Amino acid sequence: MQTLTNRAKPVDRSPMTFMEKMYLPAIFTGMGITLKHLFRRKATVAFPEQKRQFSPVFRGLHVLNRDEEGRERCTACGLCAVACPAEAITMEAAERKPGEEHLYREEKYAARYEINMLRCIFCGFCEEACPKDAVYMSETFAPANYQRKGFIYGKQDLLIPNPKADK
Amino acid sequence: MTLLSIDWFYLVEKILLISGVLVLSLVVAMYSTWGERKVAAWIQDRLGPNRAGPMGLLQPLADGGKLFFKEEIIPTHSNRFLFILGPSIAMMVACMTSAVIPWGDTITVAGRTVSLQVADVNIGILFIFGVVSMGVYGIMIGGWASNNKYSLLASIRAASQIISYELPMGLALIALLMLTGTLSLKEIVEQQRHGVWNVCLQPLGFLIFLICAFAECNRTPFDLPEAENELNGGYHLEYSSMKLGFFLFAEYINMFISSALIATLYFGGYSFPWMDSLGWGENAIALLGFFIFFLKILFFIFVFMWVRWTIPRFRYDQLMRLGWRILIPLALANMLITGALVLLRQH
Amino acid sequence: MGMSIQQIIFMVLSFVALVSALGVVLSKNPVTSVLCLIVTFFAIAGHYIMLNAQFLAVVHIIVYAGAIMVLFLYVMMLMNLNSDIEPHKRNWLKYAGAISGGALLVVLVAALRDASVPALSETATEIGLIHNLGKLLFTQYVVPFEISSILFLSAMVGAVVIGKKD
């Protein structure tokens, strides 16, 4: 039969020689292999103490960015929600009132901004779609939770700390 | 001090020795569970238990505590008395073998010569053989009383396996007895102390004995009675809490005792090279001998684990073929050759 | 002291042996019968030890309790005997059993009436120890010993022949 690749190996069905029938050499070879593994470097990462390095392109939990004066960058345009293939993002827009200029950079802002982390597939399209550089993906992942509602992240979970207020 | 024609010091000495040996067996068995998990992990490139205490050393305590506090379930349709009897027999029989193993040479305390052996009976090997043949009852009774088809299958497997492998084990021992000419384990050790280790004289016999020891302990590759993936745990399927613990514990004690027996019969027991030319006191030598004996035992326990994580389980027909058609003829041939050589040397 | 330790142990062992032997006969469950029989064997092995015949005691345990009774138990477990499938015993069978048992009792009583118990020596005999037993078996009783081994050999050959048939 023509094989598709030349990697296929025919099964050797010839009767076993006396040495093979004794099994002991094979057993000792196997024990040698396991003994070698006994002294190998272990592959386990002892998680809470050690953490695995993320790759530079890792896409983790989202953050909502602020500008250098501490104002929210998001203008609730909805492009991220449209770009999202998993439909994980919902938002409600509101108009900026006079006197709120120090809170919101644009005249329109997101009054409610939610990402369902159970739906999110962490593709990063929202990050690419955002015209205001408001949504970024960080290098953390969603911690475990007991309830589904714990995975719906609101604005207070997503917004980065205010650099002005913290000073 | 003698009262009522009983040497009370002798009695106290023996009771101390028995409790010492018992505690030693239990502690070693306890830490064998830890060792087993560590060895398994290392062989599979993992770390093993490392959360409870440093290096996970408190893990056996945590496991034991868990087993004690688990709910105890006795199936409704089981035979209650036999259900409880099964693990008790398994545990008792496992602990009994240690009585005739010489743990060390004699030591002298306050003018009394104390032998580090509970009972130096002149039929030591036969005693062990008798006790080992009892070991299967725990599994059989427990498995049958559970009233579960998997447990019953496991009982039947255990019974046929242990009977099949007792024969080559006995035949391998007979060849050893022809060489040593004694059934007393103490004398066998003393002979090796002044000569060479028996493994040099009986390599084939040692191999057969080792394989049979694996089978008698129900260790992989002969763990058909508990075969997790075919029989859901086999004879201890219906057991919970400390009764399950007893079954599992008995296996580890058996492993410890088997290792002690292998070390005694074939690897010189508590004797070690240049033992008599060290020039230390008798007590120091005896204690060092015990320590070295312990190291030998630990090595064989490690071999038990090492094999478990290397070799897969036998199929039932392979098990029977190995026992009856390979090991028994080999053991018979070994016995005949040994007998002929012993006769040749005498003339 | 009324009794020496030996006597106390003898009493206990005999009591255990008798009770478990009765258990073998009276128990309804065949598995319990087998287990009682094993206990009886252990009590008898204890008697052997009391007679300073350790070799016999251990061989008794290895052969009877360790091998034969395991096979018995094996068969009992496979057959799964219980009261539901017990065949109904006919009446004449009961009478026949009673009569033959009674006849055996009569014969035993008649035979034992004239038998005298030889006086037991107070000192321990060494005959049950493995060295003496081996010497005796291979010198004085070598012919019966070898004949019995031929018997076992023929049994083994027979078993192999039956096993080869399929």
XYZ file of C-alpha atoms in Angstrom:
680
model
C 0.000 0.000 0.000
C 1.208 3.471 -0.814
C 1.855 5.379 2.372
C 1.020 9.033 2.590
C 4.163 9.894 4.478
C 7.385 7.968 4.707
C 7.265 8.018 8.512
C 5.164 4.842 8.847
C 7.018 1.898 10.358
C 5.967 -1.671 9.543
C 5.230 -3.813 12.630
C 7.904 -6.414 13.276
C 6.072 -9.700 13.751
C 9.032 -12.035 13.548
C 9.197 -14.552 16.431
C 11.181 -13.400 19.443
C 14.735 -14.534 19.888
C 15.799 -16.285 23.071
C 17.235 -13.109 24.529
C 13.979 -11.292 23.898
C 11.973 -14.139 25.395
C 13.930 -13.864 28.633
C 12.448 -10.360 29.088
C 15.032 -9.562 31.728
C 17.293 -7.449 29.472
C 14.276 -5.411 28.419
C 13.197 -5.025 32.041
C 16.665 -3.863 33.068
C 16.750 -1.387 30.189
C 13.416 -0.020 31.349
C 14.619 0.230 34.923
C 17.675 2.083 33.676
C 15.445 4.583 31.925
C 13.337 5.185 35.014
C 16.472 5.502 37.114
C 17.743 8.187 34.749
C 14.473 10.072 35.162
C 14.878 9.907 38.921
C 17.749 12.378 38.670
C 16.378 14.544 35.879
C 15.398 18.152 36.444
C 11.721 18.168 37.402
C 9.236 19.781 35.084
C 6.860 20.881 37.847
C 6.428 24.579 38.608
C 5.532 24.844 42.299
C 2.833 27.381 41.544
C 2.208 29.828 44.346
C 5.933 30.219 45.045
C 7.186 29.983 41.492
C 5.440 31.440 38.497
C 5.851 30.465 34.919
C 7.172 33.204 32.601
C 4.544 34.553 30.242
C 5.444 34.939 26.588
C 5.731 38.567 25.399
C 2.536 38.252 23.333
C 0.499 36.790 26.215
C -3.067 38.122 26.352
C -4.513 38.049 29.835
C -7.186 39.971 31.726
C -8.315 43.287 30.287
C -7.648 46.649 31.881
C -9.298 49.971 31.162
C -6.650 52.592 30.736
C -6.472 56.188 31.983
C -4.522 59.014 30.444
C -1.597 60.734 32.169
C -3.959 63.060 34.084
C -5.917 60.140 35.459
C -8.974 60.536 33.204
C -10.712 57.495 31.711
C -9.824 57.136 28.075
C -12.878 55.085 27.056
C -15.470 57.001 25.085
C -18.003 54.159 24.880
C -17.886 54.021 21.101
C -18.730 50.290 21.181
C -16.103 49.262 18.632
C -14.655 46.708 21.029
C -18.063 45.172 21.638
C -18.621 44.972 17.884
C -15.190 43.461 17.302
C -15.622 40.876 20.025
C -16.270 37.488 18.404
C -17.511 36.003 21.659
C -19.815 38.937 22.454
C -18.365 39.226 25.904
C -18.398 43.015 26.160
C -21.395 45.175 27.016
C -21.465 48.842 27.842
C -23.779 51.782 28.474
C -22.783 55.240 27.358
C -23.429 58.502 29.235
C -22.780 62.181 28.546
C -20.095 63.982 30.498
C -21.626 66.637 32.767
C -19.887 69.966 33.308
C -17.431 69.645 36.176
C -16.553 66.049 35.324
C -13.721 66.945 32.961
C -11.168 65.667 35.416
C -12.840 62.208 35.345
C -13.475 61.545 31.682
C -11.307 62.592 28.782
C -14.012 62.558 26.086
C -17.477 64.121 26.089
C -19.063 60.686 26.136
C -17.995 57.987 28.551
C -18.907 54.441 29.586
C -21.242 54.537 32.564
C -21.253 50.766 32.655
C -18.583 48.592 31.089
C -18.682 44.812 31.608
C -16.646 41.952 30.260
C -17.794 38.405 30.858
C -14.572 36.501 31.420
C -16.314 33.170 30.914
C -17.282 34.185 27.389
C -14.063 35.962 26.533
C -11.686 33.969 24.379
C -8.779 36.375 24.918
C -8.296 36.948 21.200
C -7.233 40.557 21.647
C -9.553 42.011 18.959
C -10.953 44.568 21.422
C -7.448 45.831 22.062
C -6.892 46.255 18.320
C -10.290 47.815 17.700
C -10.040 50.509 20.352
C -9.404 53.919 18.734
C -8.685 55.595 22.085
C -6.108 53.099 23.439
C -8.486 52.474 26.329
C -8.581 48.647 26.424
C -5.410 46.719 27.012
C -4.768 43.118 27.898
C -2.554 42.531 30.924
C -0.354 39.621 31.950
C -2.640 38.138 34.565
C -5.476 35.672 34.251
C -8.875 35.422 35.854
C -8.663 33.835 39.304
C -11.068 31.043 40.204
C -14.465 31.907 41.588
C -17.380 30.058 43.090
C -20.106 31.772 41.085
C -20.702 32.770 37.513
C -21.411 36.354 38.471
C -17.916 36.560 39.891
C -16.558 36.307 36.382
C -18.439 39.356 35.069
C -15.927 42.129 35.510
C -17.289 45.627 35.886
C -15.576 48.991 35.597
C -14.244 48.925 39.128
C -12.494 45.618 38.377
C -11.106 46.736 35.043
C -9.994 50.315 35.586
C -6.363 50.800 36.455
C -5.666 52.837 39.597
C -5.764 56.587 39.170
C -2.162 57.798 38.998
C -3.230 61.274 40.262
C -5.342 60.051 43.182
C -2.694 57.658 44.421
C -0.051 60.322 44.761
C 14.631 -12.295 88.797
C 12.447 -15.316 88.651
C 8.996 -15.578 90.094
C 6.465 -18.325 89.409
C 9.239 -19.996 87.413
C 9.093 -17.202 84.858
C 12.101 -15.077 84.042
C 10.416 -11.685 84.254
C 13.350 -9.745 82.844
C 13.262 -12.025 79.831
C 9.559 -11.315 79.436
C 10.043 -7.543 79.696
C 12.930 -7.705 77.270
C 10.864 -9.605 74.723
C 7.857 -7.320 75.128
C 10.088 -4.300 74.569
C 11.584 -5.950 71.511
C 8.189 -6.887 70.102
C 6.819 -3.379 70.567
C 9.988 -1.954 69.084
C 9.767 -4.136 66.003
C 6.058 -3.409 65.650
C 6.552 0.337 65.914
C 9.436 0.136 63.475
C 7.310 -1.794 60.965
C 4.456 0.674 61.277
C 6.651 3.744 60.961
C 8.531 2.305 58.015
C 5.239 1.350 56.372
C 3.911 4.845 57.027
C 6.887 6.500 55.462
C 6.907 3.982 52.631
C 3.671 5.568 51.453
C 5.467 8.903 51.389
C 8.508 7.311 49.738
C 6.338 5.593 47.174
C 4.753 8.868 46.150
C 8.087 10.650 46.057
C 9.743 7.917 43.989
C 6.759 7.786 41.661
C 6.896 11.531 41.210
C 10.635 11.665 40.631
C 10.509 8.873 38.079
C 7.759 10.767 36.278
C 9.696 14.072 36.445
C 7.411 15.527 39.109
C 8.088 16.777 42.625
C 5.746 14.645 44.693
C 4.074 15.626 47.965
C 5.712 18.816 49.250
C 2.936 20.780 50.978
C 2.530 19.080 54.364
C 5.661 19.902 56.299
C 9.186 20.158 54.904
C 9.566 17.915 51.840
C 5.992 16.749 52.496
C 7.224 14.712 55.456
C 3.969 15.169 57.360
C 1.975 13.778 54.450
C 1.605 10.266 55.979
C 0.168 11.844 59.142
C -2.297 13.834 57.083
C -3.277 10.727 55.128
C -3.649 8.686 58.300
C -5.735 11.395 59.936
C -7.950 11.537 56.896
C -8.441 7.773 56.927
C -9.326 7.833 60.627
C -11.947 10.530 60.248
C -13.572 9.198 57.090
C -17.062 7.825 57.374
C -17.092 4.102 57.844
C -19.358 2.345 55.392
C -20.301 -1.318 55.671
C -22.382 -2.481 52.704
C -25.864 -3.692 53.641
C -25.604 -7.023 51.908
C -22.148 -7.837 53.146
C -21.282 -10.337 55.819
C -20.545 -7.906 58.631
C -18.283 -10.092 60.764
C -16.172 -11.329 57.871
C -16.085 -7.846 56.386
C -14.333 -6.608 59.508
C -12.260 -9.775 59.879
C -10.664 -9.385 56.432
C -8.536 -6.277 57.021
C -7.782 -7.393 60.582
C -6.284 -10.650 59.323
C -4.361 -8.836 56.609
C -2.843 -6.474 59.176
C -2.134 -9.135 61.795
C -0.469 -11.520 59.386
C 1.639 -8.719 57.954
C 2.946 -7.865 61.418
C 3.564 -11.461 62.494
C 6.424 -12.261 60.130
C 8.803 -9.827 61.786
C 9.066 -12.120 64.832
C 11.726 -14.412 63.416
C 13.838 -11.869 61.558
C 17.167 -11.226 63.287
C 17.375 -7.440 63.463
C 20.901 -7.435 64.777
C 23.549 -9.292 66.725
C 23.327 -9.690 70.486
C 23.937 -6.660 72.653
C 24.906 -6.675 76.298
C 22.984 -4.381 78.612
C 23.770 -4.380 82.335
C 25.238 -7.846 82.263
C 22.353 -9.358 80.293
C 22.891 -10.581 76.770
C 19.956 -9.479 74.680
C 19.360 -10.937 71.268
C 17.861 -8.483 68.777
C 15.522 -11.158 67.512
C 12.097 -11.826 68.956
C 12.204 -15.593 68.500
C 15.114 -17.612 67.187
C 13.074 -20.692 66.336
C 14.816 -23.498 64.524
C 12.189 -23.434 61.780
C 12.399 -19.706 61.048
C 12.020 -19.927 57.284
C 9.123 -22.348 57.530
C 7.424 -20.021 59.992
C 7.652 -17.177 57.513
C 6.385 -19.433 54.809
C 3.415 -20.438 56.922
C 2.550 -16.867 57.815
C 2.869 -15.704 54.221
C 0.487 -18.424 53.111
C -1.995 -17.026 55.642
C -1.761 -13.585 54.085
C -4.162 -14.448 51.319
C -7.024 -15.039 53.775
C -7.349 -11.364 54.587
C -7.808 -10.548 50.929
C -10.055 -13.524 50.205
C -12.335 -13.038 53.175
C -12.512 -9.290 52.734
C -13.208 -9.604 49.026
C -15.863 -12.235 49.445
C -17.616 -10.574 52.362
C -17.950 -7.322 50.386
C -20.576 -9.012 48.201
C -19.334 -7.276 45.106
C -18.373 -8.951 41.871
C -15.151 -7.016 41.451
C -14.080 -7.838 44.987
C -14.901 -11.500 44.410
C -12.876 -11.533 41.206
C -10.010 -9.967 43.120
C -10.259 -12.602 45.872
C -10.120 -15.363 43.324
C -7.186 -13.782 41.573
C -5.376 -13.297 44.870
C -5.930 -16.896 45.925
C -4.717 -18.434 42.697
C -1.829 -16.017 42.387
C -0.521 -16.570 45.881
C -0.794 -20.346 45.679
C 0.937 -20.352 42.295
C 3.834 -18.236 43.469
C 4.302 -19.931 46.803
C 5.566 -23.037 45.024
C 8.549 -21.502 43.203
C 9.271 -19.436 46.315
C 9.453 -22.599 48.399
C 11.580 -24.348 45.805
C 13.982 -21.408 45.673
C 14.225 -21.527 49.463
C 14.893 -25.266 49.440
C 17.959 -24.685 47.278
C 19.096 -22.088 49.822
C 18.492 -24.529 52.669
C 20.630 -27.152 50.940
C 23.518 -24.685 51.001
C 23.087 -23.454 54.545
C 21.810 -26.630 56.137
C 19.686 -24.742 58.638
C 16.223 -23.234 58.862
C 17.163 -20.696 61.508
C 17.477 -17.197 60.082
C 20.022 -16.210 62.707
C 22.336 -19.042 61.697
C 21.918 -18.177 58.022
C 23.071 -14.646 58.784
C 25.983 -15.884 60.897
C 27.105 -18.159 58.060
C 27.070 -15.227 55.657
C 28.996 -13.150 58.192
C 31.902 -15.566 58.046
C 31.512 -16.470 54.383
C 30.088 -14.789 51.310
C 26.603 -13.441 50.804
C 24.195 -16.082 49.599
C 23.299 -14.053 46.545
C 26.721 -14.940 45.101
C 25.995 -18.637 45.558
C 22.328 -18.532 44.587
C 21.835 -15.812 41.953
C 19.043 -17.667 40.189
C 17.412 -18.590 43.477
C 17.559 -14.934 44.517
C 15.907 -13.828 41.281
C 13.108 -16.358 41.659
C 12.634 -15.402 45.304
C 12.528 -11.719 44.401
C 9.897 -12.248 41.701
C 7.810 -14.385 44.047
C 8.159 -11.769 46.786
C 6.679 -9.224 44.406
C 3.818 -11.590 43.690
C 3.185 -12.402 47.352
C 3.069 -8.704 48.245
C 0.623 -8.031 45.401
C 2.950 -5.379 44.083
C 3.110 -4.324 40.463
C 3.648 -6.137 38.067
C 1.630 -8.685 40.066
C -1.046 -6.381 41.481
C -3.910 -8.139 39.755
C -5.968 -8.471 42.952
C -6.250 -4.708 43.239
C -5.907 -3.761 39.557
C -7.317 -0.242 39.753
C -8.366 0.053 36.170
C -10.002 -3.344 35.689
C -11.444 -4.080 39.120
C -11.868 -0.585 40.599
C -9.450 -1.384 43.384
C -10.277 -5.061 43.637
C -10.631 -6.587 47.069
C -10.752 -3.252 48.908
C -13.356 -1.759 46.609
C -16.113 -1.652 49.240
C -13.859 -0.622 52.101
C -13.642 2.837 53.540
C -11.959 4.673 56.388
C -9.371 2.834 58.467
C -10.361 -0.619 57.221
C -9.215 0.478 53.796
C -6.190 1.924 55.542
C -5.426 -1.460 57.101
C -5.472 -3.173 53.724
C -3.212 -0.574 52.176
C -1.001 -0.495 55.226
C -0.662 -4.272 55.290
C 0.714 -4.134 51.765
C 3.425 -1.710 52.837
C 4.288 -3.738 55.928
C 4.526 -6.823 53.722
C 6.873 -4.915 51.483
C 9.036 -3.962 54.462
C 9.128 -7.511 55.795
C 9.837 -8.964 52.355
C 12.731 -6.568 51.956
C 14.017 -7.561 55.389
C 13.720 -11.206 54.418
C 15.536 -10.742 51.119
C 18.302 -8.861 52.907
C 18.515 -11.573 55.580
C 18.485 -14.573 53.293
C 20.574 -13.357 50.388
C 22.416 -10.190 51.420
C 23.947 -11.008 54.756
C 21.283 -9.547 57.061
C 22.903 -7.386 59.727
C 26.408 -8.521 58.781
C 28.669 -6.384 56.668
C 32.181 -6.799 55.275
C 35.061 -6.353 57.716
C 32.562 -6.511 60.551
C 34.901 -8.457 62.802
C 38.068 -6.520 62.014
C 36.747 -3.114 63.055
C 37.780 -3.749 66.621
C 34.834 -1.887 68.188
C 32.863 -3.002 71.175
C 30.226 -5.673 70.773
C 27.339 -3.265 71.320
C 28.628 -0.712 68.831
C 29.059 -3.404 66.206
C 25.563 -4.715 66.856
C 24.024 -1.266 66.516
C 26.013 -0.527 63.382
C 24.916 -3.926 62.052
C 21.297 -3.018 62.692
C 21.799 0.285 60.908
C 23.355 -1.411 57.893
C 20.592 -4.006 57.855
C 18.122 -1.138 57.815
C 19.893 0.457 54.860
C 19.697 -2.838 52.973
C 15.979 -3.024 53.733
C 15.443 0.536 52.528
C 17.263 -0.267 49.328
C 14.976 -3.210 48.613
C 11.897 -1.159 49.438
C 13.182 1.289 46.853
C 13.600 -1.568 44.363
C 9.969 -2.557 44.983
C 8.873 0.982 44.148
C 11.271 1.347 41.267
C 9.874 -1.776 39.613
C 6.324 -0.624 40.247
C 6.855 2.570 38.294
C 8.688 0.823 35.471
C 6.868 -2.356 34.578
C 3.195 -2.577 33.630
C 0.834 -5.170 35.080
C 0.738 -8.737 33.805
C -2.301 -10.142 32.120
C -3.847 -13.011 34.058
C -2.747 -15.765 31.643
C 0.758 -14.294 31.509
C 0.875 -14.360 35.294
C -0.088 -18.024 35.410
C 2.315 -18.937 32.607
C 5.189 -17.174 34.309
C 4.460 -18.923 37.588
C 3.811 -22.455 36.460
C 5.734 -22.832 33.227
C 8.786 -20.685 33.801
C 9.456 -20.115 37.485
C 8.680 -23.613 38.771
C 10.883 -25.436 36.206
C 13.614 -22.857 36.790
C 13.371 -23.292 40.542
C 13.423 -27.076 40.169
C 16.509 -26.888 37.961
C 18.140 -24.536 40.451
C 17.343 -26.968 43.236
C 18.781 -29.955 41.352
C 21.969 -28.119 40.387
C 22.451 -26.856 43.933
C 21.893 -30.336 45.324
C 24.413 -31.839 42.916
C 27.000 -29.177 43.732
C 26.512 -29.593 47.473
C 26.996 -33.343 47.079
C 30.098 -32.819 44.945
C 31.644 -30.542 47.531
C 31.024 -33.029 50.311
C 32.896 -35.827 48.523
C -0.800 -23.375 91.903
C -3.295 -25.875 90.657
C -2.309 -25.787 87.050
C 0.949 -25.185 85.307
C 1.120 -22.846 82.317
C 1.306 -25.816 79.976
C -1.967 -27.136 81.305
C -3.689 -23.782 80.953
C -2.508 -23.432 77.354
C -3.580 -26.989 76.655
C -7.059 -26.299 78.038
C -7.453 -23.132 76.004
C -6.234 -24.785 72.816
C -8.480 -27.797 73.295
C -11.463 -25.571 73.979
C -10.792 -23.544 70.820
C -10.296 -26.715 68.797
C -13.544 -28.281 70.022
C -15.657 -25.164 69.621
C -14.388 -24.449 66.132
C -14.755 -28.106 65.131
C -18.386 -27.948 66.265
C -18.680 -24.754 64.267
C -17.565 -26.614 61.130
C -20.400 -29.090 61.496
C -23.131 -26.833 62.789
C -22.602 -23.703 60.719
C -25.215 -23.044 58.048
C -22.888 -21.014 55.870
C -20.241 -23.136 54.099
C -17.743 -20.268 54.117
C -18.064 -19.998 57.893
C -17.517 -23.762 58.068
C -14.282 -23.451 56.147
C -13.116 -20.599 58.372
C -13.942 -22.634 61.482
C -11.936 -25.497 60.041
C -8.973 -23.174 59.607
C -9.249 -22.128 63.261
C -9.329 -25.823 64.199
C -6.158 -26.405 62.247
C -4.498 -23.565 64.086
C -5.517 -25.010 67.445
C -4.104 -28.376 66.416
C -0.894 -26.703 65.270
C -0.754 -25.171 68.743
C -0.996 -28.679 70.201
C 1.910 -29.745 68.020
C 3.979 -26.900 69.397
C 3.056 -27.985 72.927
C 4.399 -31.411 72.014
C 7.664 -29.759 70.918
C 6.983 -30.646 67.288
C 7.425 -27.223 65.713
C 8.174 -28.607 62.299
C 4.928 -30.549 62.203
C 3.032 -27.509 63.448
C 4.346 -25.229 60.749
C 3.991 -27.791 57.974
C 0.455 -28.422 59.171
C -0.321 -24.723 58.818
C 1.426 -24.344 55.461
C -0.170 -27.386 53.879
C -3.637 -27.480 55.411
C -4.456 -23.915 56.363
C -2.264 -22.257 53.758
C -2.911 -24.317 50.661
C -5.753 -26.801 50.955
C -8.170 -24.540 52.794
C -7.428 -21.689 50.391
C -8.573 -23.966 47.575
C -11.636 -24.975 49.593
C -12.500 -21.355 50.206
C -11.879 -20.622 46.548
C -14.379 -23.257 45.481
C -16.929 -22.189 48.109
C -16.755 -18.588 46.948
C -17.169 -19.563 43.315
C -20.138 -21.835 43.988
C -21.902 -19.189 46.076
C -23.773 -21.727 48.196
C -26.646 -20.427 50.277
C -29.905 -21.631 51.683
C -31.929 -20.641 48.594
C -30.298 -23.151 46.316
C -29.782 -25.867 48.906
C -31.362 -29.084 47.582
C -34.221 -30.443 49.637
C -32.963 -33.421 51.641
C -35.044 -36.563 51.465
C -36.132 -38.216 54.663
C -34.541 -41.593 54.007
C -31.210 -39.810 53.508
C -31.447 -38.443 57.028
C -32.177 -41.893 58.451
C -29.326 -43.425 56.471
C -27.009 -40.737 57.767
C -28.091 -41.261 61.339
C -27.693 -45.046 61.071
C -24.244 -44.936 59.486
C -23.082 -42.326 61.983
C -24.375 -44.434 64.836
C -22.629 -47.495 63.418
C -19.359 -45.574 63.287
C -19.822 -44.519 66.896
C -20.392 -48.153 67.958
C -17.243 -49.266 66.134
C -15.223 -46.465 67.686
C -16.445 -47.204 71.192
C -15.747 -50.915 70.735
C -12.270 -50.188 69.450
C -11.407 -47.668 72.137
C -12.811 -49.701 75.048
C -9.803 -51.984 75.210
C -7.243 -49.451 74.088
C -4.975 -48.203 76.815
C -3.438 -44.773 76.799
C 0.352 -45.104 76.957
C 1.844 -43.168 79.810
C 3.119 -39.795 78.645
C 6.707 -39.109 79.540
C 7.178 -35.972 81.560
C 10.319 -34.914 79.726
C 10.045 -33.223 76.369
C 10.628 -35.464 73.388
C 12.908 -34.231 70.672
C 11.386 -36.344 67.924
C 9.299 -33.520 66.467
C 12.299 -31.314 65.822
C 13.295 -31.085 62.230
C 16.729 -32.746 62.553
C 15.439 -35.849 64.295
C 12.377 -36.069 62.089
C 14.462 -35.840 58.946
C 16.858 -38.548 60.162
C 13.979 -40.824 60.994
C 12.181 -40.249 57.700
C 15.253 -40.923 55.609
C 16.459 -43.997 57.478
C 13.801 -46.020 59.232
C 10.807 -44.885 57.202
C 12.490 -44.272 53.872
C 10.341 -46.760 51.933
C 6.934 -45.365 52.937
C 8.327 -41.868 52.468
C 9.432 -42.588 48.916
C 6.213 -44.431 48.098
C 4.166 -41.441 49.213
C 6.316 -39.186 47.063
C 5.586 -41.451 44.078
C 1.905 -41.071 44.926
C 2.250 -37.308 44.768
C 4.198 -37.549 41.540
C 1.451 -39.610 39.937
C -1.122 -37.090 41.142
C 0.927 -34.293 39.591
C 1.269 -36.158 36.299
C -2.462 -36.809 36.306
C -3.200 -33.126 36.886
C -0.897 -32.128 34.022
C -2.542 -34.678 31.717
C -6.012 -33.334 32.533
C -4.764 -29.783 32.101
C -3.251 -30.562 28.701
C -6.473 -32.050 27.319
C -8.141 -28.916 25.998
